XYZ file of N, CA and C in Angstrom:
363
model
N 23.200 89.807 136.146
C 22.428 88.758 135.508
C 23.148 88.323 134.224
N 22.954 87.152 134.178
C 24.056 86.364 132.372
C 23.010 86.199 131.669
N 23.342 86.575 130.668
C 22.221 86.771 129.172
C 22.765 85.436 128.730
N 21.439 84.300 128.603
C 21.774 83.303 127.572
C 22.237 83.469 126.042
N 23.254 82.306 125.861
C 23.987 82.631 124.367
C 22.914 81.795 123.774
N 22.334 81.961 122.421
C 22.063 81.003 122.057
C 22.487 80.661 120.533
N 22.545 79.374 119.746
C 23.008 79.282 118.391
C 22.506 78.459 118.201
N 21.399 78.788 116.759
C 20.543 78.426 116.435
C 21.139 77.902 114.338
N 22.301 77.751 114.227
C 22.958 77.359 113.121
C 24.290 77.087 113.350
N 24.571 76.014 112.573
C 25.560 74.995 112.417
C 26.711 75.574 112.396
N 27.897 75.242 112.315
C 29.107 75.739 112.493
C 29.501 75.881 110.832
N 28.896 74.938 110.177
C 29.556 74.716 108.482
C 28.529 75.434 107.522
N 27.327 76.282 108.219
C 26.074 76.757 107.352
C 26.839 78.113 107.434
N 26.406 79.010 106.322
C 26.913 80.274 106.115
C 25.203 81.229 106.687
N 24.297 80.396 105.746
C 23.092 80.664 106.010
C 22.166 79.956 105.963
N 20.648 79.885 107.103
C 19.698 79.165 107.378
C 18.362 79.849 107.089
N 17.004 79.429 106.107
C 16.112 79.643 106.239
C 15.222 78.782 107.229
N 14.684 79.217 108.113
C 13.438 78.611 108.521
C 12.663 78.920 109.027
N 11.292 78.555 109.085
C 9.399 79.104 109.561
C 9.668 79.723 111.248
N 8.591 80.426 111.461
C 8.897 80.826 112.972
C 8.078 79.805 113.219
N 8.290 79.094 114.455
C 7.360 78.317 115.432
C 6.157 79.032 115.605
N 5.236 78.550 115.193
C 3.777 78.696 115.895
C 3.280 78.454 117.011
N 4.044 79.545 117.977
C 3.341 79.057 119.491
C 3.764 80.470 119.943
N 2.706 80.035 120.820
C 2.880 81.174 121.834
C 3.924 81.243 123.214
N 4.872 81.203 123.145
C 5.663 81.111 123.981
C 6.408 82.166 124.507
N 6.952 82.913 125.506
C 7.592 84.081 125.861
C 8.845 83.356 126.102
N 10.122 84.208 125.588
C 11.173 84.241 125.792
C 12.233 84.813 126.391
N 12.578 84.034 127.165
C 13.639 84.935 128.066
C 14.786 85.799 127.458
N 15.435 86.906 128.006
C 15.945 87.673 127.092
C 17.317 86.829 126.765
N 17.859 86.481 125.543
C 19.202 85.751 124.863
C 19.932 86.557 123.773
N 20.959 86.351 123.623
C 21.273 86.691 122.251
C 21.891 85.879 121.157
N 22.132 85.895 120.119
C 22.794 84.972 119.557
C 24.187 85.578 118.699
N 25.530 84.617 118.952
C 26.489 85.069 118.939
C 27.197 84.644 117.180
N 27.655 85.303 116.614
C 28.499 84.316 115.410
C 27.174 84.420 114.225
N 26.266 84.990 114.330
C 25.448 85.616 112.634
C 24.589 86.550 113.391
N 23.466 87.126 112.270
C 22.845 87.872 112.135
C 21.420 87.448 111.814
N 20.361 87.776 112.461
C 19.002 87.538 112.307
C 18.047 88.607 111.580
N 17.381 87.861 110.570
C 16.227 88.937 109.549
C 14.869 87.953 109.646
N 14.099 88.620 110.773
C 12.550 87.674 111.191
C 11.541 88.713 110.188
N 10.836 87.937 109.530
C 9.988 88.637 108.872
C 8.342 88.010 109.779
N 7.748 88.481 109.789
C 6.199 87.960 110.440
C 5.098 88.558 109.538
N 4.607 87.881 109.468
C 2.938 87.924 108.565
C 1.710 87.808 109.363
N 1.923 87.249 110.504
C 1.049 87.690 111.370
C 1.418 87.302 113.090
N 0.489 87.639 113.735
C 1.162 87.216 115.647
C 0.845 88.914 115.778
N 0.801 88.761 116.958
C 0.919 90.295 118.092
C 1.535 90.049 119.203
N 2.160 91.137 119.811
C 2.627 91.132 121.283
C 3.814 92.138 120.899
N 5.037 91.853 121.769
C 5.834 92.488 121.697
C 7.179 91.940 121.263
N 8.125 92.409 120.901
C 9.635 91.892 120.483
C 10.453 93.224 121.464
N 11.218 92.775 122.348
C 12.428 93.666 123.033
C 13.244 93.066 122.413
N 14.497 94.342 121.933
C 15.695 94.740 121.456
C 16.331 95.384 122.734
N 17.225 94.519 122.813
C 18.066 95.312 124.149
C 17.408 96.150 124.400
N 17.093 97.503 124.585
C 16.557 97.874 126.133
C 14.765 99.105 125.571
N 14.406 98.493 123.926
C 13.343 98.987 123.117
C 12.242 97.777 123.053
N 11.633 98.071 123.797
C 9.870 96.973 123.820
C 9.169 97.634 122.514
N 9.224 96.585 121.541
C 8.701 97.035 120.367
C 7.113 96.660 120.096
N 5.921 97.049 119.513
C 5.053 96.214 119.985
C 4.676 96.091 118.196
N 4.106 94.893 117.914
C 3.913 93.902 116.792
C 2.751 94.119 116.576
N 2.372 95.308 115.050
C 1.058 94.934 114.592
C 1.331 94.601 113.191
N 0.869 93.687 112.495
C 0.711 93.860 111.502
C 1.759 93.412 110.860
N 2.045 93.197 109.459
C 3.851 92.552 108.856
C 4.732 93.218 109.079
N 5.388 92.601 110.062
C 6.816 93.527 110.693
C 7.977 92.525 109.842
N 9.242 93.336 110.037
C 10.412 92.613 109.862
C 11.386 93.264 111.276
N 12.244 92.215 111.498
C 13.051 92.854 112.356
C 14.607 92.284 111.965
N 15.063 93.105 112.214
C 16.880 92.863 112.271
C 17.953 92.956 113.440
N 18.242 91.744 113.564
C 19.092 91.629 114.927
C 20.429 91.226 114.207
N 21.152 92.449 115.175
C 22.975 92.124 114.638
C 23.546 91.576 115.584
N 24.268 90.459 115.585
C 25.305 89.838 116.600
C 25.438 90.697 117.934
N 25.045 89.548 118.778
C 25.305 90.185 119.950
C 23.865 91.044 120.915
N 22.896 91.254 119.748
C 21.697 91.746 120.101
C 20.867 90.748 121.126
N 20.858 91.617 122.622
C 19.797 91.271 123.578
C 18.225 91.166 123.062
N 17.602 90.174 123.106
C 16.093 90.325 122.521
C 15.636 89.185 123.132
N 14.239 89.720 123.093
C 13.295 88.029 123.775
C 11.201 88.455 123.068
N 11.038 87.573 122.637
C 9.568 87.735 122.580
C 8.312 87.992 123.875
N 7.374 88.242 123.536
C 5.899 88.330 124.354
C 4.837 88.123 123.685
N 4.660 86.904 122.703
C 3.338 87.027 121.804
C 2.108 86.861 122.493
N 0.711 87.726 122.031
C -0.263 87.349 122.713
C -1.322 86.790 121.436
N -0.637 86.687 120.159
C -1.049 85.675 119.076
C -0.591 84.859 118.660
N -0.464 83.676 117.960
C 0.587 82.908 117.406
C 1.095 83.783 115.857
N 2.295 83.510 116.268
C 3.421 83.987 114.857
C 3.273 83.556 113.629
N 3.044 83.833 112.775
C 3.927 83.093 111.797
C 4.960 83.790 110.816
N 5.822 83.610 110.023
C 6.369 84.238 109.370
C 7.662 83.344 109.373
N 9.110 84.014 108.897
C 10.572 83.296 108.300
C 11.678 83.883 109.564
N 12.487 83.341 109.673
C 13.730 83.748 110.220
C 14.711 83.061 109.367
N 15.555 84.173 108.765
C 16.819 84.163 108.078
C 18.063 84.498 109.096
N 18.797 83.412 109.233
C 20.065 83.468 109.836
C 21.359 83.489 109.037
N 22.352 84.419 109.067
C 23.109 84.018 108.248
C 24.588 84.929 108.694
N 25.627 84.331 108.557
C 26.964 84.694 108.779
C 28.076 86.056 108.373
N 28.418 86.837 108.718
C 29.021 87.772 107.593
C 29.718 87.558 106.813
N 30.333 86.199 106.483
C 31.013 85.524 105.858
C 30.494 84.852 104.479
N 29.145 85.156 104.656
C 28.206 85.385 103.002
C 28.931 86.058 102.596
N 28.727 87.633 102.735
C 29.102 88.832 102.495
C 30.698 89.096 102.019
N 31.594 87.951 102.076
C 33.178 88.445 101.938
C 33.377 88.997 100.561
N 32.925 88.476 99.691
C 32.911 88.795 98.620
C 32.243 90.248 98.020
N 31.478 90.608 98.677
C 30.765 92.278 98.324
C 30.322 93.018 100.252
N 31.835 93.179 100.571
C 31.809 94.212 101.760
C 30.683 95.458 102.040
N 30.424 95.946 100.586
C 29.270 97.085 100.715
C 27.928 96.516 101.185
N 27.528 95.239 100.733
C 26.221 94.881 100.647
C 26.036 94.262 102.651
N 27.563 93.935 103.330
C 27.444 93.726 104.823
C 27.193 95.231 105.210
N 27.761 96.204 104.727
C 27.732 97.881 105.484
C 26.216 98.280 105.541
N 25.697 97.969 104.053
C 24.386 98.402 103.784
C 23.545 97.688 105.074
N 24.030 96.313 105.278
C 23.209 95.672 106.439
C 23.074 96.220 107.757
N 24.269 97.101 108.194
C 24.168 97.119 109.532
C 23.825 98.848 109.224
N 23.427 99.219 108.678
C 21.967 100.199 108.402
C 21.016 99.960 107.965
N 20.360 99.047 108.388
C 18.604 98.544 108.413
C 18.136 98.919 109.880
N 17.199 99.519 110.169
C 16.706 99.510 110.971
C 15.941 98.301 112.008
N 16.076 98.786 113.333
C 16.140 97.238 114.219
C 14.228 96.212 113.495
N 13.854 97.339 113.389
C 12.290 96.850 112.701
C 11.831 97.963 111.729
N 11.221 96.955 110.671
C 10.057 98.452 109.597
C 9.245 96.989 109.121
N 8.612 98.032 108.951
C 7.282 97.011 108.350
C 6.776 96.599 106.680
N 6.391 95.560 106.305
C 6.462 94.824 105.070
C 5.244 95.667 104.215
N 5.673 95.324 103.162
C 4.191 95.548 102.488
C 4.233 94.682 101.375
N 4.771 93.322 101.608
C 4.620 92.366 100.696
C 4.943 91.382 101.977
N 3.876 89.818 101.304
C 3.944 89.037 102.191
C 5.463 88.517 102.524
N 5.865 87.709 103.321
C 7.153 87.375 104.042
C 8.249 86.590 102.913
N 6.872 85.766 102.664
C 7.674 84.447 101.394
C 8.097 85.428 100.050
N 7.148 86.218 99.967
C 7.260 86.798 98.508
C 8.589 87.734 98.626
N 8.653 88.284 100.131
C 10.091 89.193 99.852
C 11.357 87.910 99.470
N 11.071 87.020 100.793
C 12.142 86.271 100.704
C 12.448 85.106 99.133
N 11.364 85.238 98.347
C 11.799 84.504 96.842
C 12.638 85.792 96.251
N 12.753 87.332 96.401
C 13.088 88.441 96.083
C 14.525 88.529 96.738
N 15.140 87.572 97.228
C 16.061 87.656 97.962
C 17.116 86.786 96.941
């Protein structure tokens, strides 16, 4: 079976903020090639699969997908929350702060709303 590529930012953006869609829609499993994804959610339920981990969504999650990561949704609420996309090529300038990245765990959960981490950013 071929895993859809998908790219969801520009060729000349280093990095993209934007809202999750409010819908309920299930997604077939894709990955996206050339950055890195940080979904924060404030609210929605269902599930998020990570390559081959059905994660299930209560409550303010964050999740982190590294290049190349198989994933697809199952909401059985509508979402809301941020998806931060962004390139490792932010990062050229402070190499430690990309290392620190790819030790975040694939999901942990918030305890501050989504916007408020991301003005903290």
């Amino acid at each position: 079976m071929s895993i859809a590529l998908k790219n969801k930012i520009a060729e000349d953006q280093l990095i993209k903020i934007s809202r999750m869609k409010p819908v309920i829609k299930p997604t077939v499993p894709h990955k996206h090639d050339g950055y890195h994804e940080i979904i924060f959610l404030s609210k929605g339920s269902g599930y998020h699969i990570i390559d081959d981990a059905k994660v299930e969504m209560v409550g303010q999650m964050a999740f982190y997908l590294r290049q190349g990561q198989v994933h697809c949704w199952e909401f059985d609420q509508i979402p809301a929350g941020y998806v931060v996309l962004f390139k490792e090529s932010v990062f050229d300038f402070q190499r430690e702060t990309l290392n620190k990245l790819f030790l975040l765990p694939t999901q942990f959960r918030l305890e501050k709303e989504p916007a408020r981490v991301l003005r903290m950013i």
